[in-house]
Amino acid sequence: MITNFVSPRLLMMGGGSIGQAAAVLGQFGLSRPLVVTDPWMVSSGTVEKLLAPLKAGGIKYGVFSDTVPDPTDTVIATGVTAMQAGDYDCLIGFGGGSPMDTAKAMTILAAAPAGAKMRDFKVPAQANKAALPVICIPTTAGTGSEATRFTVITDTETDEKMLIAGLGALPLAAIVDYELTFSVPPRTTADTGIDSLTHALEALVSRRANPESDEYALRAMRLIGPNLRTVYQDPKNAAAREAMMKGATLAGLAFSNSSVALVHGMSRPIGAHFHVPHGLSNAMLLPAVTAYSLNAALPRYAEAARAIGVAGRDEGDQSAGAKLLEELSALNRELAVPTPAAYGIDAAKWDGLLPTMAAQALASGSPANNPAVPDAEAVIALYRRAWQG
Ligand code: NAD
């Protein structure tokens, strides 16, 4: 059997590693980056943590900081114009998943013939070409985008969050410095942490899981399970921030080489239609979708419960699976995850959009990787269960 395993050529991890940014570029013979980031990174001065070592290394850079949360096709087109206006030899995606995904999408669109649109690359298309190499530096822990062959872009004409996959979206290198996450506020810390946990869990139970992705998924869960509450309650806890950052990147490697599944398939339409942050919409769905899927892959969910640390190593599958469900509900309570209603989503709009959301979820392909594969009716029932919390 032939299998593929993809990862960035260099994954540098550790506190203070951002100081090596110029050296990392130098290793690849790169010297003219366009830094792709978000407006907060500039207004808060956080981007200086990257620009200072670049300057010290004699690197001349440009900055594109007009990225938006849940990046849109229109922002990508603006970014490509900025990229083509300068003599750049690489992009540096600096920020959470949104700036990193923006940089990845920019390089894919810039490699395409004139007139191409982001929607041309939506799965099942393959986005294998890139105009410039991308180096990713995450500041949340997180999407794992720094290690994945994916970018997620919203089509502004249809309000669809499109999954775009291929080697063109795989970063050349990533610098993973947990010290950048000390400033992440508790709500975003919780949302992004549950996002990482969902990546690892879905990679493990996916129908596309393989022994290699399993190792990364389980290792990620061992790091995330005992540390997620700690980073929420004690944001300056360096050991917990480090574990979460590493867990997020390893979870990214896991799902990039396996897949995500039903939670992510259903989560993207919530983000697109109601502008709920990605990790939060995952969290709203995770307990209900896991309960629905549990018996279709009980040994795998039980293994996840052991890795997270809520079931003993010798505990039977039934009991471990039940403890996983309890833990996911407890996490949502303790990390103050609101129901869609408590978040402020209009009930009538939610109800009216359920058939569209179910169709978009199924069309993304992710639900087909789930241990239990739902039809549209089952997806709608799950959205209703998540509504109740
Ligand atoms: P984000 O990048 O949208 O950032 C959320 C907020 O946190 C922003 O306001 C940002 O300024 C702030 N922030 C980021 N780092 C900070 C820091 N160190 N201190 C203080 N504030 C900080 O959020 P995200 O959850 O990291 O990324 C979400 C995006 O990633 C979504 O578009 C999602 O679809 C995508 N995603 C991509 C992949 C992939 O493999 N490509 C995987 C999962 C999610």
PDB file of C-alpha atoms in Angstrom, residues 3 34 47 61 70 90 124 138 244 286 291 339 376 379 386:
ATOM      1  CA  THR A   3       0.672   6.245   1.674  1.00  0.00           C
ATOM      2  CA  LEU A  34       5.830  40.064   2.705  1.00  0.00           C
ATOM      3  CA  VAL A  47       4.089  42.312  14.979  1.00  0.00           C
ATOM      4  CA  TYR A  61      10.173  43.245   4.364  1.00  0.00           C
ATOM      5  CA  ASP A  70     -12.430  33.975   8.544  1.00  0.00           C
ATOM      6  CA  CYS A  90       8.212  34.618   0.229  1.00  0.00           C
ATOM      7  CA  PRO A 124     -12.486  18.250  -4.429  1.00  0.00           C
ATOM      8  CA  PRO A 138       1.100  31.020  14.736  1.00  0.00           C
ATOM      9  CA  MET A 244      -1.022  23.636  24.150  1.00  0.00           C
ATOM     10  CA  LEU A 286     -18.497  18.663  19.752  1.00  0.00           C
ATOM     11  CA  ALA A 291     -22.490  11.310  21.249  1.00  0.00           C
ATOM     12  CA  THR A 339     -25.173  27.636  23.127  1.00  0.00           C
ATOM     13  CA  ALA A 376     -29.189  15.701   5.653  1.00  0.00           C
ATOM     14  CA  VAL A 379     -27.329  16.682  10.256  1.00  0.00           C
ATOM     15  CA  ALA A 386     -26.513  21.654  19.518  1.00  0.00           C
TER      16      ALA A 386
END
